[in-house]
CSV table of C-alpha atoms in Angstrom, one decimal:
chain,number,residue,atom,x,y,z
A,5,UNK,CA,-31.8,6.2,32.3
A,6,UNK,CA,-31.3,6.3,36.0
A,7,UNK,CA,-28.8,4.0,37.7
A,8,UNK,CA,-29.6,1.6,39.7
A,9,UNK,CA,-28.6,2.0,43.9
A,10,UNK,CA,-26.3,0.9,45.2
A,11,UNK,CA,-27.9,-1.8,47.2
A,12,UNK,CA,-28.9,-3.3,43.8
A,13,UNK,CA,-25.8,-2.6,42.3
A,14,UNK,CA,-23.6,-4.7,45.0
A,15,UNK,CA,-26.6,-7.6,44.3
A,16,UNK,CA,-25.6,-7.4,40.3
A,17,UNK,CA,-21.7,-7.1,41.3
A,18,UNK,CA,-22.4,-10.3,43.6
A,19,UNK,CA,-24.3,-12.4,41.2
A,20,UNK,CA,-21.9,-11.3,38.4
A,21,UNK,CA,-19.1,-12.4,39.9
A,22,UNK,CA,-20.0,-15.7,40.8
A,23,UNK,CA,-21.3,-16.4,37.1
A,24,UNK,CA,-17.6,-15.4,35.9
A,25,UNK,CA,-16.1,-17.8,38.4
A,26,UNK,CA,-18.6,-20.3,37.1
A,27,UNK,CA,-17.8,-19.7,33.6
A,28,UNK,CA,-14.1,-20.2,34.0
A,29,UNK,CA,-14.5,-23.2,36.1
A,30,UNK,CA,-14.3,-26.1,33.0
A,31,UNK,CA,-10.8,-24.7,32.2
A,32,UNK,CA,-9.1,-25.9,35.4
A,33,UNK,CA,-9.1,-29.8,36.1
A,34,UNK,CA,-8.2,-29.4,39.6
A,35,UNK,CA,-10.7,-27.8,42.2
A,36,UNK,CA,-7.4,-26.5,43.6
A,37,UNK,CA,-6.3,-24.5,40.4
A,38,UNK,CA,-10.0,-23.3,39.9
A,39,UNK,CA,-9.9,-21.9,43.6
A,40,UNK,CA,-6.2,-20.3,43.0
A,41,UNK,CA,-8.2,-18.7,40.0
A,42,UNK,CA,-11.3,-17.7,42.0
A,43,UNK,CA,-8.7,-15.9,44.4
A,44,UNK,CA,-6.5,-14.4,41.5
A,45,UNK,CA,-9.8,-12.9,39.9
A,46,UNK,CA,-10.3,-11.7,43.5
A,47,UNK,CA,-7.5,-10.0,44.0
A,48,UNK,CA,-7.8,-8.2,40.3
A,49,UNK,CA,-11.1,-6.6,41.5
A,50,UNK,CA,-10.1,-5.4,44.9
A,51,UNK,CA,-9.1,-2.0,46.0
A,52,UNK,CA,-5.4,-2.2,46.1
A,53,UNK,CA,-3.7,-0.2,44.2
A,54,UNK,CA,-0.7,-2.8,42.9
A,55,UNK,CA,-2.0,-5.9,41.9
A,56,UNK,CA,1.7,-7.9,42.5
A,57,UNK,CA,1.5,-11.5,43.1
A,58,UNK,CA,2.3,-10.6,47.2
A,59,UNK,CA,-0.4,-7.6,47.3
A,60,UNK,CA,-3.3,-10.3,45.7
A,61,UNK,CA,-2.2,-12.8,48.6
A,62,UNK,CA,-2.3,-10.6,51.1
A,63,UNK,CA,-5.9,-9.7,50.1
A,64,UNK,CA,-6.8,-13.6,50.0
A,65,UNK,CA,-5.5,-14.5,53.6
A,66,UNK,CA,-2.3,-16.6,51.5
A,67,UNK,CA,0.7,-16.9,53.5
A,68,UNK,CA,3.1,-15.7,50.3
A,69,UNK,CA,2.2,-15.4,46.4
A,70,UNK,CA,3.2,-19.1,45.9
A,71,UNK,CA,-1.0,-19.6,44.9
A,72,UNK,CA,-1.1,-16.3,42.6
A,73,UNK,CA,2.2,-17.3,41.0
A,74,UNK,CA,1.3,-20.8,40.5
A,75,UNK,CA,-2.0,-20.3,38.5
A,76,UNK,CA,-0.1,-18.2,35.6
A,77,UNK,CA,2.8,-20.8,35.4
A,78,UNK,CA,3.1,-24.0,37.1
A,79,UNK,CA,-0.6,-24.8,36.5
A,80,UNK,CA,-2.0,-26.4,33.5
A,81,UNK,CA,-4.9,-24.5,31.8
A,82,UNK,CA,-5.7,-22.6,28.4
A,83,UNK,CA,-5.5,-18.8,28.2
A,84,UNK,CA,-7.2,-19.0,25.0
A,85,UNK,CA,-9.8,-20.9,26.1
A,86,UNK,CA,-10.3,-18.4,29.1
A,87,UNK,CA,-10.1,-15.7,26.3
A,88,UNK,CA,-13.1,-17.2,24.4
A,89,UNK,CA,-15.0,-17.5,27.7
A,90,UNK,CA,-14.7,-13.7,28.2
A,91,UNK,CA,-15.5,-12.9,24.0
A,92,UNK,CA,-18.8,-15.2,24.6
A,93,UNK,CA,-19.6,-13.0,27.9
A,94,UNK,CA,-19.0,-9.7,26.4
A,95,UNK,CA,-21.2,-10.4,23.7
A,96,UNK,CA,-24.1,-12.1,25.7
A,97,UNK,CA,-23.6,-8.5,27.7
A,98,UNK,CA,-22.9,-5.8,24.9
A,99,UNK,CA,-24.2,-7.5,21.5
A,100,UNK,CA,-25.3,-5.2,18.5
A,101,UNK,CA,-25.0,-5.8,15.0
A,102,UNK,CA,-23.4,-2.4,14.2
A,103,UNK,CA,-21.4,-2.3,17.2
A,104,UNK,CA,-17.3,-1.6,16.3
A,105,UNK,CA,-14.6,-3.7,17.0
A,106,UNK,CA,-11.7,-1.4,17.7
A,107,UNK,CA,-8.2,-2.7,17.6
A,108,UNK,CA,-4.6,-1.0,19.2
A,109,UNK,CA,-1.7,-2.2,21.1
A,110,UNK,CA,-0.7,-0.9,24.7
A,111,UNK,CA,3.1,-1.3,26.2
A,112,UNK,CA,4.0,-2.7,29.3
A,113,UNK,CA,7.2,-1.2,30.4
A,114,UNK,CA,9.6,-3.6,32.0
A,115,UNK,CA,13.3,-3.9,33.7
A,116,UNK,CA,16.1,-6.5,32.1
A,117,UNK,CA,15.8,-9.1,28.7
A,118,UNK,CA,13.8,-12.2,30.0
A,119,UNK,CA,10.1,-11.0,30.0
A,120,UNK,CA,8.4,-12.4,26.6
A,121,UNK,CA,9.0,-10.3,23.8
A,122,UNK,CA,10.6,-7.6,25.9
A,123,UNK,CA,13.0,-4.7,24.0
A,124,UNK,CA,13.6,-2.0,23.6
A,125,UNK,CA,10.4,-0.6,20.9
A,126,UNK,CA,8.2,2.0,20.6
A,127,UNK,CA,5.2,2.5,22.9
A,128,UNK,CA,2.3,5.0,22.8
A,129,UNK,CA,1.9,4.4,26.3
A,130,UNK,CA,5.3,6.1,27.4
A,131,UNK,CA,5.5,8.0,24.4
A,132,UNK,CA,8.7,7.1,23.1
A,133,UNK,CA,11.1,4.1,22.7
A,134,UNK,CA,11.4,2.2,26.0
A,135,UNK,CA,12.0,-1.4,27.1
A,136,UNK,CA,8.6,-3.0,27.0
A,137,UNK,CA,6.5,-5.5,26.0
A,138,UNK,CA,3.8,-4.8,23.5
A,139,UNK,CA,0.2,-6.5,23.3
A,140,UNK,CA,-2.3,-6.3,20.4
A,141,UNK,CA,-6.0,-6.0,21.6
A,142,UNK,CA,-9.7,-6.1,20.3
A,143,UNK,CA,-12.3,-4.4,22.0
A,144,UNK,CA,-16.0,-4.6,21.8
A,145,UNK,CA,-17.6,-1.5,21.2
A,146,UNK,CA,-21.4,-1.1,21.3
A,147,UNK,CA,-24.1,1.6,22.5
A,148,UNK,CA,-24.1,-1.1,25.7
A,149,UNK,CA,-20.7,-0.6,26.2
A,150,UNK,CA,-17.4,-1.9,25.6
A,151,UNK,CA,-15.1,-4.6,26.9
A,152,UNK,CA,-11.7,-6.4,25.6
A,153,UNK,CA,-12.2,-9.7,23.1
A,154,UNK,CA,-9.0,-10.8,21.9
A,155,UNK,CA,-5.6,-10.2,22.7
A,156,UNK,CA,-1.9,-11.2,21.8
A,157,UNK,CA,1.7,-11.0,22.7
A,158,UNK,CA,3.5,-9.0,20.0
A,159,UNK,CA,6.5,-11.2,19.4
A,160,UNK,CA,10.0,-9.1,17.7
A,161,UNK,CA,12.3,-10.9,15.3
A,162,UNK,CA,14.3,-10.5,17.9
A,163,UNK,CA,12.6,-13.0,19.7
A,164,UNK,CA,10.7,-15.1,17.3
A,165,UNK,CA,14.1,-16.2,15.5
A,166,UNK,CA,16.1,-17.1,18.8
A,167,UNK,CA,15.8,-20.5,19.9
A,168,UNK,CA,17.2,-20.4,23.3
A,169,UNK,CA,14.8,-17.0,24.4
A,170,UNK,CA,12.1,-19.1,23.0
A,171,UNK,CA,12.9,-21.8,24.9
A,172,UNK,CA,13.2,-20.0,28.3
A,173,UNK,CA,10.3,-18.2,27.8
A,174,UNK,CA,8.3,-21.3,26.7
A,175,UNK,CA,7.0,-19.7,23.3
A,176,UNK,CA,4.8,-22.2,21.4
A,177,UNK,CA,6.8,-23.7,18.9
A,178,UNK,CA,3.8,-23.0,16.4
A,179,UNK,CA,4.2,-19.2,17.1
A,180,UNK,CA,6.4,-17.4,14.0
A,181,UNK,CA,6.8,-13.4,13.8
A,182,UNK,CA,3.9,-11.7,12.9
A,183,UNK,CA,3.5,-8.1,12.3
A,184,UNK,CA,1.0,-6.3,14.5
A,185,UNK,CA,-1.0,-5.8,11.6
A,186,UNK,CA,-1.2,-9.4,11.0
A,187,UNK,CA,-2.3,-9.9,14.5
A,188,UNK,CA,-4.8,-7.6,14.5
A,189,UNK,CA,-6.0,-9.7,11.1
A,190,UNK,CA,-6.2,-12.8,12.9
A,191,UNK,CA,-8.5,-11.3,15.9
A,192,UNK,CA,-10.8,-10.1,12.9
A,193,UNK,CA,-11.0,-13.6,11.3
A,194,UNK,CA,-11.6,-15.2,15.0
A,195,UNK,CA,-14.1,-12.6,15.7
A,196,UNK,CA,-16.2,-13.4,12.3
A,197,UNK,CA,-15.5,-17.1,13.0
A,198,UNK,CA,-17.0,-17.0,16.3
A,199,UNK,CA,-20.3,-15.1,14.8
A,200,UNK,CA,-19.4,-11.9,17.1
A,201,UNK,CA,-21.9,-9.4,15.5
A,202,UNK,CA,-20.5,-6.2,14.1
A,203,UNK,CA,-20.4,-4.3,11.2
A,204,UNK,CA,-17.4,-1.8,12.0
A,205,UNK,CA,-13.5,-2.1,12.7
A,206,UNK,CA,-11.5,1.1,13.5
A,207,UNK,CA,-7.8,1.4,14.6
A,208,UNK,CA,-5.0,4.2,13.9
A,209,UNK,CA,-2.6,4.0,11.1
A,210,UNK,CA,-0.8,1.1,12.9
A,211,UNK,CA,-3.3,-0.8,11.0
A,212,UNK,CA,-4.8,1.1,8.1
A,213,UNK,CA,-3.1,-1.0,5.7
A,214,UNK,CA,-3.7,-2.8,2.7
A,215,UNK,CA,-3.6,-6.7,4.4
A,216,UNK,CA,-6.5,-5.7,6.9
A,217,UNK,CA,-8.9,-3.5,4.4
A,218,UNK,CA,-8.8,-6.8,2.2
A,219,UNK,CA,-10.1,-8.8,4.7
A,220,UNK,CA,-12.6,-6.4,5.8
A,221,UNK,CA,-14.0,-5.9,2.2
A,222,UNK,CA,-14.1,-9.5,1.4
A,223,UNK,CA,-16.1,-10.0,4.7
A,224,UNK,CA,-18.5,-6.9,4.2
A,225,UNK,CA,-17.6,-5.0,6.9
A,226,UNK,CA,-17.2,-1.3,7.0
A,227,UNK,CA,-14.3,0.7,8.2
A,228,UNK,CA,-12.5,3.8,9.0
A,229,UNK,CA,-8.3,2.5,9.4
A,230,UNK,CA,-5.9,5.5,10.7
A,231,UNK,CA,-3.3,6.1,7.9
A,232,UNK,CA,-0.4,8.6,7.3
A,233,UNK,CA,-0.6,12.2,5.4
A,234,UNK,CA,1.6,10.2,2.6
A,235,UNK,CA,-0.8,7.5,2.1
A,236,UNK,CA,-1.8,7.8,-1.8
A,237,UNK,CA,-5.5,7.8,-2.5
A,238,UNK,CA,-7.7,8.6,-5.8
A,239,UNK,CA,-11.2,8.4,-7.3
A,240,UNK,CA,-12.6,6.4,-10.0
A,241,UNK,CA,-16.3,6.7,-11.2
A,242,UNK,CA,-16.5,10.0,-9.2
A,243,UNK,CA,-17.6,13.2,-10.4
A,244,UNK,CA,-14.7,14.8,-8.6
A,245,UNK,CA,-11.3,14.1,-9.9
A,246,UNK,CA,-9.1,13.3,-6.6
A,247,UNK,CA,-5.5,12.1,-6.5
A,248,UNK,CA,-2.7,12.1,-4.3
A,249,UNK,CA,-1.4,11.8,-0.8
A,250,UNK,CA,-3.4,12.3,2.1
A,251,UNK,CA,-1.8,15.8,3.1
A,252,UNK,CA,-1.6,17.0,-0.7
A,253,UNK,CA,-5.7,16.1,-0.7
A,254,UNK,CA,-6.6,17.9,2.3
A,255,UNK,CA,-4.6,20.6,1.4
A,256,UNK,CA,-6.7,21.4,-1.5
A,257,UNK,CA,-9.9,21.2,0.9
A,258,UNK,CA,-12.3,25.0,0.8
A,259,UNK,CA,-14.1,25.8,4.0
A,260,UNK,CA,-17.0,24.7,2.6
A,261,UNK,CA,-15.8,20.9,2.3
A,262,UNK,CA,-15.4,21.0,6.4
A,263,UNK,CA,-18.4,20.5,8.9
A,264,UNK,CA,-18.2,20.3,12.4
A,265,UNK,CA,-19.5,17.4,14.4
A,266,UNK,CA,-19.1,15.3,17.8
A,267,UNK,CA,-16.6,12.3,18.0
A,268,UNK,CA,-18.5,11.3,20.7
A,269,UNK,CA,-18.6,12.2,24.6
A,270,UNK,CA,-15.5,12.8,26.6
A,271,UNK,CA,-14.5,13.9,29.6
A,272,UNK,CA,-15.2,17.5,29.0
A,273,UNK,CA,-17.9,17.3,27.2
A,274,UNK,CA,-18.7,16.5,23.2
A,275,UNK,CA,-15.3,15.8,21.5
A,276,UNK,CA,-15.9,18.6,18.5
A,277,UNK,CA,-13.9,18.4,15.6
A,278,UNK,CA,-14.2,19.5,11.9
A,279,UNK,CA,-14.4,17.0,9.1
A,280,UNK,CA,-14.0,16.1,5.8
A,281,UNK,CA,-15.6,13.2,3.7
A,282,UNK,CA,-14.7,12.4,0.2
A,283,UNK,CA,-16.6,9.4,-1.5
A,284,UNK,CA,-13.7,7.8,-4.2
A,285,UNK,CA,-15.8,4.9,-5.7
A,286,UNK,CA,-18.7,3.4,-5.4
A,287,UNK,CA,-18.8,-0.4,-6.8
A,288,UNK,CA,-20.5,-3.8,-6.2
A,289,UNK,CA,-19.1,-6.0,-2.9
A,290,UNK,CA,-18.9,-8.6,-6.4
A,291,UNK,CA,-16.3,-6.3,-7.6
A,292,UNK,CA,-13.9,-7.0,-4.8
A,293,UNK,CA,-14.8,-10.9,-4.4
A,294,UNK,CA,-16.7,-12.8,-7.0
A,295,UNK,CA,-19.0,-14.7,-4.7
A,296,UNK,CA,-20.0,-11.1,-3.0
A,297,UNK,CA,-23.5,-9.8,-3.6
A,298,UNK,CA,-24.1,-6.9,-5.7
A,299,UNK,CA,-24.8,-4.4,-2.7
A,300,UNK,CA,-23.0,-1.0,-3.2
A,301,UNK,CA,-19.8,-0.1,-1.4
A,302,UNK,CA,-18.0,3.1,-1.0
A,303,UNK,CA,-14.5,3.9,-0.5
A,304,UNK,CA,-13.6,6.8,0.5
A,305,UNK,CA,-10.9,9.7,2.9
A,306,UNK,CA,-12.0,10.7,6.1
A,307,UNK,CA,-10.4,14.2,7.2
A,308,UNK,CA,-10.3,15.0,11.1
A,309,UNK,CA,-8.8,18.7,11.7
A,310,UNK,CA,-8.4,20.1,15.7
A,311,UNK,CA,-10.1,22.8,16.3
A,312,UNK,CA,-7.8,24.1,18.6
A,313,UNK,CA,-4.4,23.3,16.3
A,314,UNK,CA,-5.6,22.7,13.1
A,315,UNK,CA,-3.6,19.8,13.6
A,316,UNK,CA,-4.8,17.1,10.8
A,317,UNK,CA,-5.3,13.7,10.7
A,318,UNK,CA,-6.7,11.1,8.2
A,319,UNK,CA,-8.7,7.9,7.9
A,320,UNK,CA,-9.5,5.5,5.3
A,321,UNK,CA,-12.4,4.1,5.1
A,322,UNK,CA,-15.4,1.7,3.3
A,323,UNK,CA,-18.9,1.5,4.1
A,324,UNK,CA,-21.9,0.8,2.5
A,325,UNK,CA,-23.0,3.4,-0.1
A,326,UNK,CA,-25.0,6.3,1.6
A,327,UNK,CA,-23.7,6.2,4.6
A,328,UNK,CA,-23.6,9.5,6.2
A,329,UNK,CA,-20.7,11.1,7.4
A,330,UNK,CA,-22.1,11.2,10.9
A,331,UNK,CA,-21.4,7.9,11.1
A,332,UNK,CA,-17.9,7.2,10.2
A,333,UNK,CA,-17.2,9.9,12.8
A,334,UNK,CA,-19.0,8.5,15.5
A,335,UNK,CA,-17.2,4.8,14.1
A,336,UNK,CA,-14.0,6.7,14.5
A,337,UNK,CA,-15.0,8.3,17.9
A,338,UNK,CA,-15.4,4.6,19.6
A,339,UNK,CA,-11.8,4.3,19.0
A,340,UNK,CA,-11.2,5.9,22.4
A,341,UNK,CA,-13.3,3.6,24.3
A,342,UNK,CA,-10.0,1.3,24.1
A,343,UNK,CA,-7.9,4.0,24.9
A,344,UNK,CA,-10.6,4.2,28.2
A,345,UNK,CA,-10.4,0.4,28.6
A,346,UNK,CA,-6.4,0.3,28.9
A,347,UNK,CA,-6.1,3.2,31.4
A,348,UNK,CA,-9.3,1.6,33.8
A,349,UNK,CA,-7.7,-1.8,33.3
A,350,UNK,CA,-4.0,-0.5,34.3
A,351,UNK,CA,-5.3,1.7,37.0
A,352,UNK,CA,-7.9,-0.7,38.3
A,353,UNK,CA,-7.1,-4.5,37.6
A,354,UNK,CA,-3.9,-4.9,37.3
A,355,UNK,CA,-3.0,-5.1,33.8
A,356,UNK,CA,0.6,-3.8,33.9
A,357,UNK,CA,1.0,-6.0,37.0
A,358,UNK,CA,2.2,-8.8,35.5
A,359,UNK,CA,5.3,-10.8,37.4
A,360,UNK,CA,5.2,-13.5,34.8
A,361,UNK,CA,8.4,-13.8,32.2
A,362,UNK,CA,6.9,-16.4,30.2
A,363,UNK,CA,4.5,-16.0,27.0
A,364,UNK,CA,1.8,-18.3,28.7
A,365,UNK,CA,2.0,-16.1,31.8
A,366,UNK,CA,1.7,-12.8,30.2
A,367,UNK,CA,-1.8,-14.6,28.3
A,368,UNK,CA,-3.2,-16.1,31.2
A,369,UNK,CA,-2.7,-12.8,33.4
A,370,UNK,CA,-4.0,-10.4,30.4
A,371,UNK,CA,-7.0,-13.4,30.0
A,372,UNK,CA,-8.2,-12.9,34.1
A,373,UNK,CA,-7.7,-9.1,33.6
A,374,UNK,CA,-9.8,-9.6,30.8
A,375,UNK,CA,-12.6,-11.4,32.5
A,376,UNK,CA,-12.7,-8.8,35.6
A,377,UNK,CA,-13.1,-5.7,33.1
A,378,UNK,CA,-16.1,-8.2,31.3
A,379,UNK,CA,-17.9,-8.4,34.6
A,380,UNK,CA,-17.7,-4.9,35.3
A,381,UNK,CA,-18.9,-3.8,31.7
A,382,UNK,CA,-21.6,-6.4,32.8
A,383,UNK,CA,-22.3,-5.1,36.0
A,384,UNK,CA,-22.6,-1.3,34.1
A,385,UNK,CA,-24.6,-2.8,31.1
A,386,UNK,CA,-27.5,-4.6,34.3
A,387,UNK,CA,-27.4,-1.5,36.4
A,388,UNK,CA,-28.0,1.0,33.3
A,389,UNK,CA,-25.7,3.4,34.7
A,390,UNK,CA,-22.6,5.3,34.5
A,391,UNK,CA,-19.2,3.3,34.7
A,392,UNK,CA,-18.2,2.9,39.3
A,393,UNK,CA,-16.2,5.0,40.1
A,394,UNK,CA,-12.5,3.7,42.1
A,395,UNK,CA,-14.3,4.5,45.2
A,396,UNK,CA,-17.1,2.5,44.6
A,397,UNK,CA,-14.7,-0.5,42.6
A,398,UNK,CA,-13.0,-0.8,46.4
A,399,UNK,CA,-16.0,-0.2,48.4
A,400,UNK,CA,-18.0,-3.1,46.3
A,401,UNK,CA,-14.5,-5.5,46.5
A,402,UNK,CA,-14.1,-4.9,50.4
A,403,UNK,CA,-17.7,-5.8,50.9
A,404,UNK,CA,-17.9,-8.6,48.2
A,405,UNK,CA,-14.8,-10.7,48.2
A,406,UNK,CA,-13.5,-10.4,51.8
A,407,UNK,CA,-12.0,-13.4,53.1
A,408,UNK,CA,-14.6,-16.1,53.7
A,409,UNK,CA,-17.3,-14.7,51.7
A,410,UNK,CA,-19.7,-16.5,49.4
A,411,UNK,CA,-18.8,-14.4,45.9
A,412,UNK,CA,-15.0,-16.0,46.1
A,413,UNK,CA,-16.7,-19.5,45.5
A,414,UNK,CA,-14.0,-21.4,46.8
A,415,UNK,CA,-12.0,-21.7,50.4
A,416,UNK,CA,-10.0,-19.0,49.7
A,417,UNK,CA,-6.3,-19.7,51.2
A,418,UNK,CA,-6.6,-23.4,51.1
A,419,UNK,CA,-5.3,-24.3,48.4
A,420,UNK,CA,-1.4,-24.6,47.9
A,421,UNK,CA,0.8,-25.6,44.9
């Protein structure tokens, strides 16, 4: 489908951004903090490329970053009631019942000990242990798009169990350690709570484990969960015998059990791999919970080899029975729209930006971040194109949320805390 010009695309980016600034506006009680919000989102969208608290005033005609500090600390307001705003947007914009909801965690390097939940960890992002924070995120994948959902500070022990870092880093007092796993859980349950349609979840082998496929299973949703080459699966009711680790399974795999298929588009083209599918057990949703229907449910090992490498890697997964293999590849391929989300929303909005130490900081700052990459997704789903491109992000900012102009929906640079 063709995308729409550009004169009509700085029209959806326009209307879009007031409707985001109207969204958020119940949150703040004071017109003041709404404004400092308005300016904040502002200064997320524009074309600098740091989004520090001095860069975003600089954009917005402030003096100093007094008004961008003030809205992630000194002001009152909810970052999970922000976060809710954006989940209802995304899905007004993106809805499908059998879109995915992909979950992963991203690092956010940092300097010194004060930052909430900063240590010394392992991040994907830097490939290797480094002295970062770490947040757990949902993303909203659909054939409209994708967008983040749900997010949360990962909090270590190290953290959770000391009073006095709690303390300075004003951690709720209702906040305990959870695993990332178990974070992950809880954006699933608020997801299904909230009536966000999807019948999907995929993640890597952070979270392919036993805690999340429960919960999945007992809600009827289907799956394809990263795990390890030692995870241990086998068949039951099958009519091939199958046992043992992941590794020792594939091992055993002929040519003839591979076939070749797209994981989706990338950059370069369809992502081509080879794969394997092997169905372990087909039973009633009644067999895993009692006040399930009787539908059929499959269980079953996804294989993923690299054409290049041979390099192997291996999903579980649950579905309903009869579902082709097709589609548990093209549910796993959507795992790298999140992978596309963090870099545009690192490179682009600021997400790494973040000058706040405290654990209502981080949330509010990842929230706004949050609702700029919504109203872009939005602004792609309207103009039935091709995500902009940074030229075009800075070109539309410049000309939309300039000093003074209407789309800030506030005074910009009057208000002061």
């Amino acid at each position: 489908m063709p995308s729409a010009s550009l004169e009509t695309t700085l029209e959806l980016w326009s209307t879009s951004l007031r409707e985001a600034k109207q969204r958020m506006r119940p949150l703040f009680a004071a017109p003041s903090v709404a404004a400092s919000a308005n300016a904040f989102l502002d200064g997320l969208l524009g074309g600098e490329r740091r989004k520090t608290g001095w860069m975003r005033a600089e954009a917005a005609g402030d003096p100093g970053p007094w008004r961008q500090q003030a809205i992630l600390g000194r002001s009152h307001w909810d970052a999970d009631a922000l976060r809710d705003v954006v989940r209802d947007l995304v899905i007004e914009t993106l809805a499908s019942p059998d879109a995915t909801l992909v979950l992963d965690e991203t690092g956010f390097l940092k300097q010194g000990k004060a930052s909430c939940g900063v240590g010394r960890q392992y991040t994907g992002s830097a490939g290797k242990i480094t002295n970062c924070q770490i947040g757990v995120f949902a993303a909203y994948v659909s054939d409209q798009g994708h967008a983040f959902i749900d997010r949360q500070l990962y909090l270590p022990k190290a953290w959770s169990g000391d009073p006095a870092r709690r303390r300075a880093a004003h951690v709720p007092d209702e906040i305990a350690f959870s695993t990332k796993p178990q974070l992950a859980r809880g954006m699933i349950q608020r997801a299904i709570a909230a009536g966000v349609p999807f019948a999907w979840v995929a993640a890597d082998s952070v979270y392919g484990v036993s805690e999340i496929e429960m919960a999945l299973r007992r809600a009827s949703k289907g799956y394809v969960l990263g795990v390890t080459g030692q995870h241990s699966f086998w068949s039951w009711i099958t009519e091939r015998p199958i046992a043992g680790t992941a590794e020792e399974i594939a091992k055993a795999l002929s040519e003839t059990d591979w076939v070749r298929l797209s994981a989706g588009a990338g950059t370069k083209g369809a992502r081509l791999f080879d794969w394997a599918y092997l169905p372990l057990a087909t039973l009633p949703a009644s067999a895993v919970d009692p006040a399930l229907d009787e539908s059929e449910w499959t269980r079953g090992l996804l294989v993923r080899r690299s054409l290049s490498d041979r390099a192997l890697a291996y999903f579980t997964t649950w579905c309903p029975a009869g579902t082709p293999v097709s589609t548990l590849v093209a549910v796993e391929g959507r795992r790298w729209a999140i992978e596309d989300a963090f870099e545009t929303a690192k490179t682009e909005l600021g997400l790494a930006h973040n000058e706040s130490r405290s654990w209502h900081g981080w949330h509010r700052h990842v929230s706004l971040v949050m609702l700029a990459f919504a109203m872009l997704a939005r602004v792609r789903r309207l103009a039935n194109g091709a995500p902009p491109k940074t030229a075009l992000i800075a070109t539309l900012a410049g000309a939309l949320v300039g000093p003074g102009d209407p789309a800030r929906g506030d005074a910009a640079g009057t208000a002061t805390h």
